mmCIF file of C-alpha atoms in Angstrom:
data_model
loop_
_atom_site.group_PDB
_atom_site.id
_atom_site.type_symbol
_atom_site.label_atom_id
_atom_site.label_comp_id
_atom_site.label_asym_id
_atom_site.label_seq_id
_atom_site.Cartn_x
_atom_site.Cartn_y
_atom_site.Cartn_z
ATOM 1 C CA UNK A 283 3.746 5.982 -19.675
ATOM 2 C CA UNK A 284 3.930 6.886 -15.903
ATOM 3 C CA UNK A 285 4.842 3.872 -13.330
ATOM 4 C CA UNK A 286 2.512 3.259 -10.286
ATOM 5 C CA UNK A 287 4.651 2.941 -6.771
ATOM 6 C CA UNK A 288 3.050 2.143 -3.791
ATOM 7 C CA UNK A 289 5.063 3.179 -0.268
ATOM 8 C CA UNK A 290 3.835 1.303 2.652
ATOM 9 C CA UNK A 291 3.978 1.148 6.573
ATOM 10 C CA UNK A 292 2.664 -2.407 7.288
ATOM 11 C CA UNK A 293 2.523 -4.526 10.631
ATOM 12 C CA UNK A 294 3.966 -7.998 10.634
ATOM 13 C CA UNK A 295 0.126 -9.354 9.757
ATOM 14 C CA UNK A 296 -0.148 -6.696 7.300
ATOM 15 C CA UNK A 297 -2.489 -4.043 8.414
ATOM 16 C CA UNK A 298 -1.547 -0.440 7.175
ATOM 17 C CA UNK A 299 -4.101 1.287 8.869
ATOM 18 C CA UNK A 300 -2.886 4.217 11.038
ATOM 19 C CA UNK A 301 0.048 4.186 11.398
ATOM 20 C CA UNK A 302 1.174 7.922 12.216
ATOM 21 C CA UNK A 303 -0.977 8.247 15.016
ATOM 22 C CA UNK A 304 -4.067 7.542 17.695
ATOM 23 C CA UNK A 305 -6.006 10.084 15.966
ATOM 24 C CA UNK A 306 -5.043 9.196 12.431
ATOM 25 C CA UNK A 307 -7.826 6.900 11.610
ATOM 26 C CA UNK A 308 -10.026 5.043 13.592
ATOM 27 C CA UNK A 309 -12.275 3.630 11.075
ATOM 28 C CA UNK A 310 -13.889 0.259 12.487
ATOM 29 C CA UNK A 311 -12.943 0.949 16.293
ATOM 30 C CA UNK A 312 -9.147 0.557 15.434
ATOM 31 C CA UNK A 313 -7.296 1.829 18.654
ATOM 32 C CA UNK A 314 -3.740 1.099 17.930
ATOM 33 C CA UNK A 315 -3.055 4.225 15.758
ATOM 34 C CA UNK A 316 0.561 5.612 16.009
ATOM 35 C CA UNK A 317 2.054 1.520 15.838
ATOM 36 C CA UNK A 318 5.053 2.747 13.453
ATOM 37 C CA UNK A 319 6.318 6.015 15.482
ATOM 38 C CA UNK A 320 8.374 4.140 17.522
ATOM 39 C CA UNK A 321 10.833 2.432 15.640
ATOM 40 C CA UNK A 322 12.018 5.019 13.626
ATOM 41 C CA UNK A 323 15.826 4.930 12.629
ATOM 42 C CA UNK A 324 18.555 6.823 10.157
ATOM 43 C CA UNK A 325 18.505 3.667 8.162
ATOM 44 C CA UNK A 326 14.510 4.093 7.475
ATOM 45 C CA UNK A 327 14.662 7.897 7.172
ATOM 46 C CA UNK A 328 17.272 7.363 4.405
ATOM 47 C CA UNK A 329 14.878 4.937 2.486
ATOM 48 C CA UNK A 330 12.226 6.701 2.664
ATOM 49 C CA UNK A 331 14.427 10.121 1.369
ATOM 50 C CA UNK A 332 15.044 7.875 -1.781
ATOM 51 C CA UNK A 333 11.477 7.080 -2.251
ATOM 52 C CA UNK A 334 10.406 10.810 -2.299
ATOM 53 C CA UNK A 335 13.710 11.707 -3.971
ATOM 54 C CA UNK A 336 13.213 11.591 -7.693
ATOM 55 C CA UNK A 337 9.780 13.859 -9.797
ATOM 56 C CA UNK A 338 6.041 12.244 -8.135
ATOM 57 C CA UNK A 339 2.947 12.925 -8.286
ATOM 58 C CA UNK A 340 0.377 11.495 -5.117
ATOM 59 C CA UNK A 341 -2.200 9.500 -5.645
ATOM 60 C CA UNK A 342 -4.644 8.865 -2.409
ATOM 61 C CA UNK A 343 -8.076 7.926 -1.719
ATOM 62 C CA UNK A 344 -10.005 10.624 -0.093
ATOM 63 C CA UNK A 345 -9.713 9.797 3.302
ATOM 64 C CA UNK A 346 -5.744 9.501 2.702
ATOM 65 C CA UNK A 347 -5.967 12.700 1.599
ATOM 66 C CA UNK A 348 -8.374 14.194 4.182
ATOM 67 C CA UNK A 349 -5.653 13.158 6.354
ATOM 68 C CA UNK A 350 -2.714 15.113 4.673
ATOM 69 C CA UNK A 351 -4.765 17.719 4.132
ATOM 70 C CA UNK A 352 -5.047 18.343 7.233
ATOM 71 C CA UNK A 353 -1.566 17.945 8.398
ATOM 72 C CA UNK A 354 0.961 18.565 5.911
ATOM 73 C CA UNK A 355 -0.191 22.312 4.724
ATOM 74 C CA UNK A 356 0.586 23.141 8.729
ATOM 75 C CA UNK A 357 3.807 21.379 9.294
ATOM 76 C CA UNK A 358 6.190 24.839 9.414
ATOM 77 C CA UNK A 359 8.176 26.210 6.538
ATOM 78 C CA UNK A 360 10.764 24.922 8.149
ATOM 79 C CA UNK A 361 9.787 20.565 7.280
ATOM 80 C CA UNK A 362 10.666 19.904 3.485
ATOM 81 C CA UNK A 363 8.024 17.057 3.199
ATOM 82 C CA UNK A 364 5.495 19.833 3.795
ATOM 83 C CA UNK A 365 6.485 21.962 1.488
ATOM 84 C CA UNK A 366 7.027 18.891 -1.309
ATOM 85 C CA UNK A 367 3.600 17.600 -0.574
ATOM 86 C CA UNK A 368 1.776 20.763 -1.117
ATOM 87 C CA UNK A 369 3.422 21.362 -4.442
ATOM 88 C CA UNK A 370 2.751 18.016 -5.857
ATOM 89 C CA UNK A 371 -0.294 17.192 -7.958
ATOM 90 C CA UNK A 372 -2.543 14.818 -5.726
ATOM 91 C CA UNK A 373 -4.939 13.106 -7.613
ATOM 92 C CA UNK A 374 -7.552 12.080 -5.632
ATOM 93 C CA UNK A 375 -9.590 8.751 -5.826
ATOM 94 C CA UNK A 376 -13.336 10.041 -4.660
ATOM 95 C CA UNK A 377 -16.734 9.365 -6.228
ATOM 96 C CA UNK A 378 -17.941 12.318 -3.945
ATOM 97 C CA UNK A 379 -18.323 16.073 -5.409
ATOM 98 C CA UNK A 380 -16.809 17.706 -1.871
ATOM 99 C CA UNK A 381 -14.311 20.478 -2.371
ATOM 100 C CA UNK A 382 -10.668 19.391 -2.743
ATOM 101 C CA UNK A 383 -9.243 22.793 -1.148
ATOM 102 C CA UNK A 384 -5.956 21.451 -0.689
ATOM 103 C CA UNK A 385 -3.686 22.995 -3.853
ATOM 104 C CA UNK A 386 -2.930 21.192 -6.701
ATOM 105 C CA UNK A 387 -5.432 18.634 -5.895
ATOM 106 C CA UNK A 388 -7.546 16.781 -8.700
ATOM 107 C CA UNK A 389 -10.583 14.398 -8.365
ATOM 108 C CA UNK A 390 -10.369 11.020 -10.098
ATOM 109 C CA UNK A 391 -13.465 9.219 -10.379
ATOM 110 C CA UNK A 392 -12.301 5.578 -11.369
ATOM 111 C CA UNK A 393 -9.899 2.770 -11.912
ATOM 112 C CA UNK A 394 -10.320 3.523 -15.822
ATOM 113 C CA UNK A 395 -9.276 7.037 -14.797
ATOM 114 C CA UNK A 396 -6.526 6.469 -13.085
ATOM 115 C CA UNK A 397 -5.357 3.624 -16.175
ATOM 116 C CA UNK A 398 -5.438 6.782 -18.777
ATOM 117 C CA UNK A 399 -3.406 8.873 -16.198
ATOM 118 C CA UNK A 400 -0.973 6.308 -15.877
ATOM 119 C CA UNK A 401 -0.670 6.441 -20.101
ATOM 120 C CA UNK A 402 -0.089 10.070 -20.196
ATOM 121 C CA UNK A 403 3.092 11.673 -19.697
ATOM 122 C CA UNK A 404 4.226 12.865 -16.251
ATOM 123 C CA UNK A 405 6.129 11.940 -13.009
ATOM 124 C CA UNK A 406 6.127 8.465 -11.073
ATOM 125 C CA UNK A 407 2.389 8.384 -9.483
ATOM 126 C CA UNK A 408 3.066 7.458 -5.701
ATOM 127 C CA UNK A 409 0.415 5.992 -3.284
ATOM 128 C CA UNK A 410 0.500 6.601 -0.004
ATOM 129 C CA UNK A 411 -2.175 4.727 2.244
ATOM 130 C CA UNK A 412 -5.193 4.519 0.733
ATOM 131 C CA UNK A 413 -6.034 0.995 1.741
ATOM 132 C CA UNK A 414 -9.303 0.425 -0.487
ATOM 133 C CA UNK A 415 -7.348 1.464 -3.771
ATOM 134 C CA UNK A 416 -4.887 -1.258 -3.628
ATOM 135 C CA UNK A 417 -7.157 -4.451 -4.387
ATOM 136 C CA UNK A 418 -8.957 -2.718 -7.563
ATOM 137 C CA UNK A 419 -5.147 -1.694 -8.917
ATOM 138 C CA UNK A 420 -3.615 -5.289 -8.322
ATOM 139 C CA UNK A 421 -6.736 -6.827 -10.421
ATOM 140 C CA UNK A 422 -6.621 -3.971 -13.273
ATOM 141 C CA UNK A 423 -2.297 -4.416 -13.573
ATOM 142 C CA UNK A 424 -2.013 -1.117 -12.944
ATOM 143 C CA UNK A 425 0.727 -1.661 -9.576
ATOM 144 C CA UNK A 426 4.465 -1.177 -10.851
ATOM 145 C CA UNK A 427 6.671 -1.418 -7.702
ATOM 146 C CA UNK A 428 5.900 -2.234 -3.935
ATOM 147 C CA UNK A 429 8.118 -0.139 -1.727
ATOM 148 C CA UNK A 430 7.039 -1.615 1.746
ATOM 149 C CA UNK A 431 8.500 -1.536 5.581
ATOM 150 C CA UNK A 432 7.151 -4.115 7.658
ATOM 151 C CA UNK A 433 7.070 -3.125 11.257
ATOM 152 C CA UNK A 434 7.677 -5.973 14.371
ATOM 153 C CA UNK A 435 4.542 -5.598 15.783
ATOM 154 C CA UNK A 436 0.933 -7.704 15.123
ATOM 155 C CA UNK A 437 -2.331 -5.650 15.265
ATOM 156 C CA UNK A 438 -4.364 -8.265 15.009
ATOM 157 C CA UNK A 439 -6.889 -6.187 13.095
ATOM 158 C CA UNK A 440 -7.543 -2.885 10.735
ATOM 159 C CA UNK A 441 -7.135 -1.716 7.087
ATOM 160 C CA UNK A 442 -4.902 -4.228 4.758
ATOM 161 C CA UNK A 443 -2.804 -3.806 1.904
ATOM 162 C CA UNK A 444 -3.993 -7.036 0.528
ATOM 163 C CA UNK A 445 -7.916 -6.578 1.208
ATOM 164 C CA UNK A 446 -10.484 -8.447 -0.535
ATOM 165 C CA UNK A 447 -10.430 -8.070 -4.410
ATOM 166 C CA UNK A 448 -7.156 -8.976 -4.486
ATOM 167 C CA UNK A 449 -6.229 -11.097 -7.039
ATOM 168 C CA UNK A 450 -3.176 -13.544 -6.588
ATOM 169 C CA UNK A 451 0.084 -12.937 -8.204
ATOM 170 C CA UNK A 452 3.577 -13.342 -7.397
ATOM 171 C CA UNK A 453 6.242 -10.771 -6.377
ATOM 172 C CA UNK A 454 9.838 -10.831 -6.756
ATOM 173 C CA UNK A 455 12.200 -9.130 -4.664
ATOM 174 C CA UNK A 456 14.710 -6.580 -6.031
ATOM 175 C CA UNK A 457 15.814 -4.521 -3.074
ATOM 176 C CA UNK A 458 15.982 -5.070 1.132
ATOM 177 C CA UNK A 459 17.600 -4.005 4.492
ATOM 178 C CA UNK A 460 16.635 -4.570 8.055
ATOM 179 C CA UNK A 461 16.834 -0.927 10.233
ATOM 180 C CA UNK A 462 18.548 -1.173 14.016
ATOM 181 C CA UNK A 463 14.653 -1.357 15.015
ATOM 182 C CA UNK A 464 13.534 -4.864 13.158
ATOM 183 C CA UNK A 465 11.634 -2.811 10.645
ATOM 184 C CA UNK A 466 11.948 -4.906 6.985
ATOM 185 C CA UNK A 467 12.715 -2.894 4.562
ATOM 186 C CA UNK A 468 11.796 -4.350 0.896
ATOM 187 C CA UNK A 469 10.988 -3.433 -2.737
ATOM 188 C CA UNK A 470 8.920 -5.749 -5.046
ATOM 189 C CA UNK A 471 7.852 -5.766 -8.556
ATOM 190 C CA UNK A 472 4.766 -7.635 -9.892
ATOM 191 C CA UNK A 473 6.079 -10.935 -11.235
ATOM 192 C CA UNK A 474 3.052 -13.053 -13.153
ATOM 193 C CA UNK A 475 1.151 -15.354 -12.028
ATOM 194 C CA UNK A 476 1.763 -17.331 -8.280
ATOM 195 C CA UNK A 477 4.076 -20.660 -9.278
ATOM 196 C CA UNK A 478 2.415 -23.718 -8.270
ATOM 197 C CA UNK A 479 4.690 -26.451 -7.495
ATOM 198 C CA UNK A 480 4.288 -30.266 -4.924
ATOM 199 C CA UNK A 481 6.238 -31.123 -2.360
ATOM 200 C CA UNK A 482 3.881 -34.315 -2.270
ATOM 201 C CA UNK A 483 4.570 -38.589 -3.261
ATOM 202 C CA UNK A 484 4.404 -39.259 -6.892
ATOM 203 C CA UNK A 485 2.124 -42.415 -5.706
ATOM 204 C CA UNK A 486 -0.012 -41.006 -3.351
ATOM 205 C CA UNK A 487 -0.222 -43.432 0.372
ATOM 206 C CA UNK A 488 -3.463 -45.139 1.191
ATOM 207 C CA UNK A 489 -4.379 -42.795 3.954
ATOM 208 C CA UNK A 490 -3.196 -39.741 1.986
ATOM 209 C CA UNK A 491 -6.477 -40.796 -0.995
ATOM 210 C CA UNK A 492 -8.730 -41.492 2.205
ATOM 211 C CA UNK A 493 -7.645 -37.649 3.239
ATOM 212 C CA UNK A 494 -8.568 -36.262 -0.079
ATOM 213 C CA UNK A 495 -11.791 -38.574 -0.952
ATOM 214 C CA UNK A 496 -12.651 -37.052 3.120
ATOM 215 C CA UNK A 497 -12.198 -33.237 1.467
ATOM 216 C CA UNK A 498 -14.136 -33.980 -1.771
ATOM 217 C CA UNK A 499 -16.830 -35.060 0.679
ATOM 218 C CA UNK A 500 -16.816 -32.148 2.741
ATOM 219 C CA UNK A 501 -16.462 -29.613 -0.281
#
């Protein structure tokens, strides 16, 4: 069985739209493309080296992958992500029938797709962007590992990680570091269900019932 990693660029209030550029995407009027250019570091360079290090396979929605298409086949010779990138398989999340010209490209046409790839044999499947994927793989399971850098800066809108769909479930930490910039630097696996616990009295006050009988009331 293949694992499903997902590498992200968030801002502080979690948007992970566009962050490599103003004319990246700018899907819904977003303007703030390029927020995660400027606090780049060794420290982040070297995590991100270890996430592309080991055998991976992409997979992007298509507008993820419009993007790289268009970039990463015309980096130079000379830029090793380029060359890694167009050798991958890139399986592509699109109900469309367009072309995928980009090598080594492959359509996938649904979550119950993309749960028999993960079955079959093969490299670590690695998502990069591809906002609207995320809420339909937390619900199906099908989300191994969060690998996510959390940038010091608020958007204030834009594409999220956790968009609506998204089930709740809890996280646990197994890796972190803080680059020279403020950039967060944290791994997560999926951990069960969210733990519920009270911080509240075991007799609840007078005025504490009135408070809830007051939300019943207003639903």
């Amino acid at each position: 069985m293949r694992k499903i990693t997902g590498g992200v660029f968030q801002s502080l209030d979690g948007v992970i739209q566009a962050p490599g550029g103003p004319t990246e995407d700018w899907t819904g009027g977003f303007t703030l493309g390029g927020w995660s250019a400027t606090f780049w570091d060794d420290a982040m360079g070297a995590a991100m080296g270890g996430l592309f290090s080991g055998a991976f396979d992409l997979l992007l929605g298509r507008k993820t992958w419009e993007i790289f298409a268009a970039h990463w086949p015309y980096v130079g010779a000379d830029n090793p992500m380029g060359a890694l990138f167009d050798g991958v398989n890139k399986y592509v999340v699109t109900r469309g029938n367009d072309p995928l010209e980009w090598q080594n490209s492959h359509r996938v046409g649904s979550i119950d797709e993309i749960a028999r790839l993960k079955q079959g044999d093969g490299p670590e499947l690695l998502i990069q962007g591809s906002s609207t994927l995320y809420p339909a793989l937390f619900a199906a399971g099908l989300v191994d590992r969060l690998f996510v850098m959390t940038f010091p800066v608020v958007l204030g809108s834009g594409k999220k990680l956790f968009g609506a769909g998204t089930p709740p479930f809890a996280l646990k930490l197994i890796g972190q570091s803080v680059s020279t910039t403020g950039v967060t630097i944290a791994t997560y696996e999926p951990d069960g269900a969210v733990p519920i616990g009270d911080f509240q009295l075991d007799a609840p006050s007078p005025r504490e019932k009135a408070r809830q009988e007051r939300m019943k009331r207003e639903g």
